[in-house]
Coordinates of C-alpha atoms and ligand atoms in Angstrom, one line a residue:
X1 CA -8.0 -25.4 -7.2
X2 CA -8.2 -24.1 -10.7
X3 CA -9.3 -20.6 -11.4
X4 CA -12.9 -21.0 -11.5
X5 CA -13.6 -23.0 -8.3
X6 CA -11.4 -19.5 -6.8
X7 CA -13.8 -17.5 -8.4
X8 CA -16.6 -19.1 -7.0
X9 CA -15.3 -19.8 -3.4
X10 CA -14.8 -15.5 -2.9
X11 CA -18.2 -14.9 -4.3
X12 CA -20.1 -17.7 -1.9
X13 CA -17.7 -16.0 0.8
X14 CA -18.2 -12.3 0.6
X15 CA -22.0 -13.2 -0.1
X16 CA -22.0 -15.1 3.5
X17 CA -19.7 -12.6 4.9
X18 CA -21.6 -9.2 3.8
X19 CA -25.2 -10.6 3.3
X20 CA -26.0 -12.9 5.7
X21 CA -22.9 -12.0 8.8
X22 CA -22.5 -14.2 11.5
X23 CA -22.7 -11.5 13.8
X24 CA -25.1 -9.0 12.4
X25 CA -25.1 -6.3 15.3
X26 CA -21.4 -6.3 16.1
X27 CA -19.7 -3.0 14.4
X28 CA -18.0 -3.6 11.0
X29 CA -16.2 -0.8 10.5
X30 CA -15.8 2.5 12.6
X31 CA -14.8 5.0 9.8
X32 CA -14.0 8.7 10.3
X33 CA -17.7 9.4 9.3
X34 CA -19.9 6.8 11.0
X35 CA -19.6 3.1 12.4
X36 CA -21.5 0.2 11.0
X37 CA -22.8 -2.9 12.1
X38 CA -22.3 -6.1 10.0
X39 CA -25.9 -5.6 9.6
X40 CA -26.1 -2.0 8.4
X41 CA -23.2 -2.6 6.4
X42 CA -25.0 -5.7 4.1
X43 CA -27.3 -2.7 3.5
X44 CA -25.3 -0.2 2.5
X45 CA -23.2 -2.7 0.1
X46 CA -26.6 -2.9 -1.9
X47 CA -27.8 0.0 -2.0
X48 CA -24.1 1.5 -3.2
X49 CA -24.3 -1.7 -5.7
X50 CA -27.8 -0.1 -6.6
X51 CA -26.8 3.6 -7.1
X52 CA -23.8 2.6 -9.3
X53 CA -26.3 0.5 -11.6
X54 CA -28.1 3.6 -11.9
X55 CA -24.7 5.3 -13.7
X56 CA -25.3 2.7 -16.7
X57 CA -21.2 2.2 -16.7
X58 CA -20.4 0.3 -19.4
X59 CA -19.8 -3.2 -17.8
X60 CA -16.6 -4.6 -17.3
X61 CA -15.2 -0.9 -16.8
X62 CA -13.6 0.2 -13.4
X63 CA -15.0 2.9 -11.2
X64 CA -12.6 5.0 -9.2
X65 CA -13.3 5.7 -5.7
X66 CA -11.8 8.7 -3.9
X67 CA -12.0 9.2 -0.5
X68 CA -10.1 9.6 3.4
X69 CA -11.0 7.0 5.6
X70 CA -14.8 6.9 5.4
X71 CA -16.6 3.9 6.6
X72 CA -18.2 4.7 3.0
X73 CA -15.5 4.0 1.2
X74 CA -14.6 0.4 2.6
X75 CA -18.5 0.3 1.8
X76 CA -18.0 0.5 -1.5
X77 CA -14.9 -1.3 -1.9
X78 CA -16.9 -4.5 -0.2
X79 CA -19.3 -3.6 -2.7
X80 CA -17.3 -3.9 -5.9
X81 CA -15.8 -6.9 -4.4
X82 CA -19.1 -8.4 -4.2
X83 CA -20.5 -7.4 -7.3
X84 CA -17.2 -8.0 -9.2
X85 CA -16.7 -4.1 -10.0
X86 CA -12.8 -3.8 -10.6
X87 CA -12.0 -0.8 -8.3
X88 CA -9.4 2.0 -8.3
X89 CA -8.7 3.3 -4.5
X90 CA -7.1 7.3 -4.7
X91 CA -7.1 9.0 -1.9
X92 CA -7.7 12.4 -1.6
X93 CA -3.7 13.0 -0.5
X94 CA -4.0 12.9 -3.9
X95 CA -4.3 16.3 -6.1
X96 CA -6.9 16.6 -8.3
X97 CA -4.7 16.1 -11.4
X98 CA -3.5 13.2 -10.5
X99 CA -7.1 11.7 -10.2
X100 CA -8.1 12.8 -13.5
X101 CA -4.7 11.2 -14.8
X102 CA -5.9 8.1 -13.1
X103 CA -9.1 7.9 -14.4
X104 CA -7.8 8.5 -18.0
X105 CA -5.1 5.8 -17.8
X106 CA -8.1 3.5 -17.1
X107 CA -10.5 4.6 -19.0
X108 CA -13.1 5.0 -16.5
X109 CA -16.2 6.7 -16.5
X110 CA -16.9 7.5 -13.2
X111 CA -15.4 8.2 -10.4
X112 CA -17.4 8.4 -6.3
X113 CA -16.7 10.8 -4.6
X114 CA -17.2 9.4 -1.3
X115 CA -17.0 12.8 1.0
X116 CA -20.3 13.5 -1.3
X117 CA -21.4 9.9 -2.1
X118 CA -21.5 10.9 -5.6
X119 CA -20.6 9.4 -8.9
X120 CA -19.1 11.8 -11.1
X121 CA -19.1 11.4 -14.8
X122 CA -15.4 11.7 -16.1
X123 CA -15.6 12.6 -19.5
X124 CA -13.7 9.5 -20.5
X125 CA -15.2 7.2 -22.3
X126 CA -15.5 3.6 -20.6
X127 CA -13.6 1.4 -22.5
X128 CA -13.9 -2.2 -20.7
X129 CA -11.0 -4.1 -19.1
X130 CA -9.1 -6.2 -21.4
X131 CA -8.4 -8.5 -18.1
X132 CA -11.5 -10.2 -16.7
X133 CA -12.3 -10.8 -13.0
X134 CA -9.8 -8.2 -11.5
X135 CA -10.5 -7.5 -8.0
X136 CA -9.2 -3.8 -8.4
X137 CA -6.2 -1.7 -10.0
X138 CA -3.4 0.0 -7.6
X139 CA -1.6 3.0 -8.9
X140 CA 1.9 3.2 -7.6
X141 CA 4.5 5.6 -8.9
X142 CA 6.1 4.8 -12.2
X143 CA 9.5 5.6 -12.8
X144 CA 8.6 6.8 -16.3
X145 CA 6.7 9.6 -14.8
X146 CA 3.2 8.5 -15.2
X147 CA 1.8 6.2 -12.1
X148 CA 1.7 2.5 -13.4
X149 CA -1.4 0.5 -12.5
X150 CA -1.3 -2.8 -11.1
X151 CA -3.9 -5.4 -11.7
X152 CA -4.9 -7.9 -9.1
X153 CA -7.1 -10.7 -9.9
X154 CA -10.1 -11.9 -7.7
X155 CA -8.2 -15.4 -7.4
X156 CA -5.3 -13.6 -5.7
X157 CA -7.4 -11.7 -3.1
X158 CA -9.4 -14.7 -2.3
X159 CA -5.8 -16.9 -1.6
X160 CA -4.3 -14.0 0.2
X161 CA -7.5 -13.6 2.6
X162 CA -7.4 -17.5 3.7
X163 CA -3.6 -16.5 4.4
X164 CA -4.2 -14.0 6.9
X165 CA -7.1 -15.5 8.5
X166 CA -4.6 -18.9 8.8
X167 CA -1.1 -17.3 9.5
X168 CA -1.2 -13.5 10.9
X169 CA -1.7 -14.8 14.8
X170 CA -5.5 -13.3 14.5
X171 CA -7.6 -13.3 17.7
X172 CA -11.2 -15.0 16.7
X173 CA -12.9 -11.6 16.3
X174 CA -10.1 -9.3 15.7
X175 CA -10.2 -5.3 16.1
X176 CA -7.8 -3.8 13.2
X177 CA -6.6 -0.6 13.1
X178 CA -5.8 0.9 9.8
X179 CA -3.7 3.5 9.2
X180 CA -2.9 3.8 5.6
X181 CA -4.5 5.1 2.5
X182 CA -6.7 3.0 0.6
X183 CA -4.3 4.0 -2.4
X184 CA -1.6 2.1 -0.6
X185 CA -2.2 -1.9 -0.3
X186 CA -1.0 -2.1 3.1
X187 CA -4.4 -0.7 3.5
X188 CA -5.8 -4.1 2.2
X189 CA -4.5 -6.2 5.0
X190 CA -6.8 -4.7 8.1
X191 CA -9.7 -4.3 5.6
X192 CA -9.9 -8.1 3.8
X193 CA -8.8 -9.5 7.4
X194 CA -12.0 -7.8 8.7
X195 CA -13.9 -9.6 5.9
X196 CA -12.3 -13.0 6.7
X197 CA -12.9 -12.6 9.8
X198 CA -15.7 -11.0 10.7
X199 CA -13.8 -8.6 12.9
X200 CA -14.3 -5.0 13.1
X201 CA -11.7 -2.4 11.3
X202 CA -11.1 0.6 12.9
X203 CA -10.0 3.8 9.6
X204 CA -8.3 6.6 11.0
X205 CA -8.2 9.9 9.0
X206 CA -5.2 12.2 8.8
X207 CA -6.7 14.4 11.4
X208 CA -7.3 11.7 13.9
X209 CA -4.2 10.3 13.9
X210 CA -2.5 14.3 14.5
X211 CA -4.9 14.9 17.7
X212 CA -3.2 14.3 20.9
X213 CA -5.8 12.1 22.1
X214 CA -5.8 9.4 19.1
X215 CA -4.4 6.3 21.2
X216 CA -8.5 7.2 23.0
X217 CA -9.7 5.9 19.8
X218 CA -8.2 2.7 19.5
X219 CA -8.4 2.2 23.6
X220 CA -12.1 2.8 23.2
X221 CA -12.4 0.6 20.5
X222 CA -10.7 -2.4 22.2
X223 CA -8.2 -2.5 18.9
X224 CA -6.4 -5.7 19.2
X225 CA -4.6 -5.8 16.0
X226 CA -2.0 -3.1 14.2
X227 CA -1.3 -3.2 10.9
X228 CA 1.4 -0.4 9.7
X229 CA 4.6 0.3 8.3
X230 CA 7.1 0.7 10.8
X231 CA 7.9 4.2 10.6
X232 CA 4.3 4.8 11.7
X233 CA 4.4 3.1 14.8
X234 CA 8.2 4.9 15.3
X235 CA 6.2 7.8 15.3
X236 CA 3.6 6.8 18.1
X237 CA 6.5 5.8 20.4
X238 CA 6.9 9.1 21.2
X239 CA 3.5 9.1 23.0
X240 CA 4.0 8.0 26.7
X241 CA 0.7 6.3 26.8
X242 CA 1.4 4.1 23.7
X243 CA 1.9 1.0 26.0
X244 CA -0.1 -2.5 27.2
X245 CA -1.3 -0.7 30.1
X246 CA -3.3 1.8 28.3
X247 CA -3.7 -0.5 25.0
X248 CA -4.4 -3.6 27.1
X249 CA -6.6 -5.7 24.3
X250 CA -3.6 -4.9 21.6
X251 CA -2.2 -8.3 21.3
X252 CA -0.4 -8.2 17.4
X253 CA 1.3 -5.7 15.4
X254 CA 1.7 -6.7 11.8
X255 CA 4.4 -4.6 9.8
X256 CA 4.9 -4.5 6.1
X257 CA 6.4 -1.9 3.6
X258 CA 9.8 -1.1 4.3
X259 CA 12.7 -2.2 6.9
X260 CA 11.7 -3.7 10.5
X261 CA 14.5 -2.7 12.2
X262 CA 15.7 -4.7 15.7
X263 CA 15.6 -1.2 17.6
X264 CA 11.9 -0.7 17.0
X265 CA 11.2 -4.8 18.1
X266 CA 13.1 -3.9 21.1
X267 CA 11.1 -1.2 22.4
X268 CA 7.5 -2.4 21.8
X269 CA 8.6 -5.1 23.3
X270 CA 9.4 -3.4 26.7
X271 CA 5.8 -1.6 25.8
X272 CA 3.9 -4.5 24.9
X273 CA 5.7 -7.8 26.6
X274 CA 2.8 -10.0 25.3
X275 CA 2.2 -9.0 21.9
X276 CA 2.9 -11.0 18.7
X277 CA 5.1 -8.8 16.4
X278 CA 5.0 -10.3 13.0
X279 CA 7.4 -8.8 9.9
X280 CA 5.6 -9.4 6.3
X281 CA 6.9 -8.5 3.2
X282 CA 5.3 -7.9 -0.4
X283 CA 5.2 -6.0 -3.2
X284 CA 1.8 -4.4 -4.3
X285 CA 2.7 -6.2 -7.7
X286 CA 1.9 -9.8 -5.8
X287 CA -1.1 -8.8 -3.4
X288 CA -0.5 -6.7 -0.5
X289 CA 2.1 -9.2 1.2
X290 CA 3.6 -12.7 0.2
X291 CA 6.0 -13.8 3.4
X292 CA 5.2 -13.5 7.0
X293 CA 7.4 -14.4 10.1
X294 CA 6.7 -13.7 13.9
X295 CA 9.7 -12.0 15.7
X296 CA 10.7 -14.4 17.9
X297 CA 13.2 -13.7 21.0
X298 CA 15.2 -16.1 19.4
X299 CA 15.6 -14.2 16.1
X300 CA 15.5 -10.7 18.0
X301 CA 19.0 -12.0 20.0
X302 CA 20.1 -13.5 17.1
X303 CA 23.8 -12.3 15.1
X304 CA 22.2 -11.2 12.3
X305 CA 21.3 -7.3 12.3
X306 CA 18.9 -7.8 9.7
X307 CA 15.3 -9.4 10.7
X308 CA 13.8 -11.6 8.5
X309 CA 10.7 -11.4 6.4
X310 CA 9.8 -14.9 6.9
X311 CA 8.6 -17.9 5.0
X312 CA 6.2 -17.7 1.4
X313 CA 2.3 -17.6 1.4
X314 CA 1.1 -21.2 -0.1
X315 CA 1.3 -21.8 -3.4
X316 CA 4.1 -19.7 -4.2
X317 CA 7.5 -20.1 -4.1
X318 CA 10.6 -17.4 -4.0
X319 CA 13.6 -17.6 -6.8
X320 CA 16.8 -15.8 -5.8
X321 CA 18.6 -15.1 -8.9
X322 CA 23.0 -15.1 -9.3
X323 CA 22.6 -11.3 -8.9
X324 CA 20.5 -11.7 -5.7
X325 CA 17.1 -10.6 -6.9
X326 CA 13.5 -12.1 -5.8
X327 CA 11.3 -13.7 -8.2
X328 CA 8.4 -14.1 -6.6
X329 CA 6.4 -17.2 -8.3
X330 CA 2.7 -17.4 -7.4
X331 CA -1.1 -17.2 -7.8
X332 CA -0.6 -13.8 -5.8
X333 CA 1.5 -12.2 -9.0
X334 CA -0.5 -9.3 -10.9
X335 CA -2.0 -9.8 -14.1
X336 CA 0.1 -7.1 -15.4
X337 CA 0.6 -3.3 -15.2
X338 CA -2.2 -1.8 -17.1
X339 CA -1.5 -1.2 -21.1
X340 CA 2.2 -1.1 -20.2
X341 CA 3.3 -4.2 -22.1
X342 CA 6.7 -3.3 -22.7
X343 CA 6.8 -3.0 -18.3
X344 CA 5.4 -6.0 -17.9
X345 CA 7.6 -7.8 -20.4
X346 CA 10.6 -6.6 -18.5
X347 CA 8.9 -7.9 -15.2
X348 CA 6.7 -10.3 -15.4
X349 CA 7.6 -14.0 -16.4
X350 CA 6.4 -17.2 -18.0
X351 CA 8.1 -20.4 -17.2
X352 CA 7.2 -24.0 -18.4
X353 CA 6.5 -26.3 -15.8
X354 CA 5.1 -22.9 -13.3
X355 CA 1.2 -22.7 -12.9
X356 CA 1.7 -19.3 -12.1
X357 CA 3.4 -16.1 -13.2
X358 CA 7.0 -14.6 -11.9
X359 CA 7.5 -11.1 -10.7
X360 CA 11.1 -9.7 -10.7
X361 CA 10.9 -7.8 -7.7
X362 CA 13.7 -5.3 -8.0
X363 CA 14.4 -6.6 -4.4
X364 CA 17.9 -8.2 -3.7
X365 CA 17.5 -10.9 -1.0
X366 CA 19.2 -14.4 0.4
X367 CA 17.8 -17.2 1.9
X368 CA 19.5 -19.1 5.0
X369 CA 16.3 -21.3 6.6
X370 CA 14.0 -18.2 6.7
X371 CA 14.2 -15.0 3.7
X372 CA 15.7 -11.5 4.1
X373 CA 15.6 -8.8 2.3
X374 CA 18.6 -6.5 1.4
X375 CA 17.5 -3.6 -0.4
X376 CA 16.4 -2.1 -4.3
X377 CA 18.9 -2.6 -6.8
X378 CA 16.8 0.3 -8.3
X379 CA 15.8 3.5 -7.7
X380 CA 12.5 3.0 -5.8
X381 CA 12.5 4.3 -2.6
X382 CA 10.4 4.3 0.9
X383 CA 9.7 7.4 2.5
X384 CA 8.0 7.0 6.0
X385 CA 5.8 3.8 4.0
X386 CA 5.4 5.5 0.7
X387 CA 6.9 4.0 -2.2
X388 CA 8.8 6.4 -4.6
X389 CA 10.3 6.2 -7.8
X390 CA 13.0 8.6 -7.7
X391 CA 12.9 9.0 -11.6
X392 CA 9.1 9.7 -11.8
X393 CA 9.9 13.2 -9.2
X394 CA 12.9 14.2 -11.6
X395 CA 10.6 13.4 -15.0
X396 CA 7.9 15.5 -13.4
X397 CA 10.8 18.3 -12.7
X398 CA 11.5 18.1 -16.4
X399 CA 8.5 18.1 -17.6
X400 CA 8.0 21.9 -15.9
X401 CA 8.7 24.8 -18.4
X402 CA 12.0 27.0 -16.9
X403 CA 13.6 23.9 -15.6
X404 CA 16.8 22.6 -17.6
X405 CA 18.0 19.9 -15.2
X406 CA 17.0 18.4 -12.5
X407 CA 18.5 15.8 -10.2
X408 CA 16.3 14.0 -7.4
X409 CA 18.3 12.5 -4.4
X410 CA 17.0 10.6 -1.5
X411 CA 19.2 11.6 1.7
X412 CA 19.8 8.3 3.8
X413 CA 20.2 7.7 7.4
X414 CA 23.3 6.9 9.3
X415 CA 21.1 3.7 10.2
X416 CA 19.6 2.8 6.6
X417 CA 16.4 4.1 5.4
X418 CA 15.5 7.3 3.9
X419 CA 15.7 10.8 5.6
X420 CA 14.4 13.1 2.9
X421 CA 14.5 14.2 -0.3
X422 CA 16.2 16.7 -2.0
X423 CA 16.2 18.3 -5.9
X424 CA 18.4 20.4 -7.2
X425 CA 17.1 22.1 -10.5
X426 CA 18.7 24.3 -13.4
X427 CA 16.4 27.1 -13.4
X428 CA 15.0 30.6 -12.6
X429 CA 12.1 29.3 -11.0
X430 CA 12.1 30.2 -6.9
X431 CA 12.0 26.8 -5.0
X432 CA 8.3 27.6 -3.4
X433 CA 6.9 27.7 -7.1
X434 CA 9.0 24.7 -8.3
X435 CA 7.8 22.9 -5.1
X436 CA 3.8 24.9 -6.0
X437 CA 3.7 23.3 -9.3
X438 CA 5.1 19.8 -8.1
X439 CA 2.0 19.7 -5.6
X440 CA -0.3 19.9 -8.1
X441 CA 0.5 16.8 -9.9
X442 CA 2.3 14.3 -7.3
X443 CA 1.1 13.3 -3.6
X444 CA 3.2 15.8 -1.1
X445 CA 5.0 13.1 0.0
X446 CA 6.9 13.1 -3.0
X447 CA 7.6 16.9 -3.1
X448 CA 11.6 17.4 -2.2
X449 CA 11.3 19.0 1.3
X450 CA 14.7 20.6 -0.1
X451 CA 14.8 22.2 -3.6
X452 CA 18.3 23.6 -4.5
X453 CA 18.7 26.1 -7.4
X454 CA 22.4 25.7 -9.1
X455 CA 23.6 27.4 -11.9
X456 CA 24.8 24.2 -13.1
X457 CA 25.4 20.6 -11.5
X458 CA 28.5 19.5 -11.0
X459 CA 30.2 16.5 -12.8
X460 CA 32.8 14.2 -11.2
X461 CA 36.0 13.3 -13.0
X462 CA 33.9 10.4 -14.8
X463 CA 31.7 13.3 -16.4
X464 CA 28.6 12.1 -14.4
X465 CA 27.1 13.9 -12.0
X466 CA 28.7 13.9 -8.8
X467 CA 26.0 12.7 -6.6
X468 CA 27.9 12.3 -3.4
X469 CA 29.4 16.1 -3.7
X470 CA 25.5 17.0 -4.2
X471 CA 24.4 14.9 -1.1
X472 CA 26.7 16.8 1.2
X473 CA 25.5 19.6 0.1
X474 CA 21.9 19.1 0.5
X475 CA 22.8 18.3 4.3
X476 CA 24.9 21.2 4.9
X477 CA 22.6 23.6 3.3
Ligands
LIG1 P1 4.7 -1.7 -1.8 O1 4.7 -2.1 -3.1 O2 4.7 -0.2 -1.7 O3 4.2 -2.6 -1.1 O4 6.1 -2.0 -2.0 C1 7.0 -2.9 -1.9 C2 8.4 -2.7 -1.5 O5 8.8 -2.7 -0.4 C3 8.8 -4.2 -1.7 O6 9.2 -4.5 -2.8 C4 10.2 -3.6 -0.7 O7 11.3 -2.9 -1.5 C5 9.7 -2.7 0.3 N1 9.3 -3.5 1.5 C6 7.7 -4.3 1.9 N2 8.0 -4.9 3.2 C7 9.2 -4.8 3.4 C8 9.7 -5.5 4.0 N3 8.8 -6.0 5.3 N4 11.2 -5.5 4.8 C9 11.7 -4.8 3.8 N5 11.2 -4.3 3.0 C10 9.8 -4.3 2.0

C-alpha cells in the first residue's frame, strides 16, 4: 500500500467510525467529566471542529490540547484525527511553563483548555509544520534540557490501529481502561483500539485512581481490557479486590512502557487465572508500540529470567547491531523530531532497499526466536512508567541561578528498575527552594525526591565524579 492509499483508508475509516457508528447508542467514552455514546461522540467531534475553525488558525499549524482525562479531551483528539489537524497533547500534570514552552517550540497559535472548553491564543505566530499529514506531536523529555517533539504521521497511526485490532487479543467489543495521561503515548493504545473496534474507553483521572473505591468504576463499566505500565499494576495488587471474582469481565492485560517481570505476571495469574497477559514494547518514536507477545505458561516457566517483548508488527523489522542496539525499521517510525536536525541525523536512518526509516532506539536487545530487551545504552530512565532523561533534570538544575554544580542519579532497586531520583547540588539554595523552582518547569515526576546539598562533589581516583559514593550517600541519607 502506498502513502496516499493509507491516508485515504484512515480517513474513510474515521468518518464511518465517528459519524456513522455501528452501535450508536452504546457508550463510547466514559471520562472524568461525562460519558458519551457513539452517537453523542459524533456530534461532539463535529461541534469541536466547528469551534476550532472559528479561531481561524493558519492551516497546517498544530493545536495544543491541555487537560486531564476528560471525555472532552478524547473528543478533541478524535476530532483532530478526523479533520487532519495535527495535535499536541499536554496533560495538566505539566506546569504552565512547560505548556508555554511546548506552544513556543511548535509555533502553535492556540491551545485548547479542555476544562473550560475554550481555545486560548498563545501569542505565537502560527507557523505551518514542514511535515504534511501529521497525526500528532508528542513531547518527551529531552537530554539537552528541553522537551523534544516526536512527529507521528497519519499513516503510522492507521498502521497501528489495524495491528492493535488484529493482534492484541481484544474481545469483539472491548471496554478499555486508560490510566495514562494523554501526553504519554501509552494512552493511545486504548484510545485508538477504541476507535478501531467501536468499543468503550473508560478514562481515569488521578483523583479517581487514588480513591479507595476506584475498582468499582472498572467493575461498574465491565472493563475487559487493562492497559498500563507494569508499575501501575503493581500498585493495584495492594488492593485485595483486584481479582477476577470482583472484576469478572477483565480478560486481557496489556503491559508496555517498561520491563515486565515474572513476579508480576505470576501474581496476576493467581488473581486472574483466565486472563491473557500481553507484553508490548516500543518507543514513542515508533508510534506507541512495535512488538507484542502473549506471556504463556511455557514462557513464564522458561529458564530465562527475562520475559520476551515478542515479535514485530507487520511492515517493520528489527535490526540488532554488533553492539546490541535495537534499530526499528518500518512504517511506524516517526517523521522526525520537530526542529531538531542534529538529533534526527543521530537517531534516524535511511538505507537503500529500505522503504521506511530506521530509528536507533538506544535499547539493547537480542533475538532468540522472540525479541528480548535488556535495557538502555544511555541515561534515559523509566520511573513509574514515565520516561525521563536524567540529563534534562541536570541541565534544568544547572540553569538555575545559584546552582554551581549538579549531578542527578537514579537509585536502582536490587531487582532492577528505578527506586527514586536523587540530586546533588553545590549551592547556597535550600532543597525545598530547588524543588519548588524545578516544579515550575518540569512535571512533578521529574523532581528528584532527594536533593542533597554538598560543598563540593566527590571525585574518584580517575578525577571523575564519584557516582558510586554519591549513590551510597543518598541511600544512607
Ligand atoms: P516511551 O517512549 O515513553 O514509550 O518509552 C520507550 C522506552 O521504554 C523504550 O525505548 C524502552 O526503553 C522502554 N520500554 C517500553 N516498553 C518496554 C518493555 N515491554 N520492556 C522493556 N522496556 C520497555
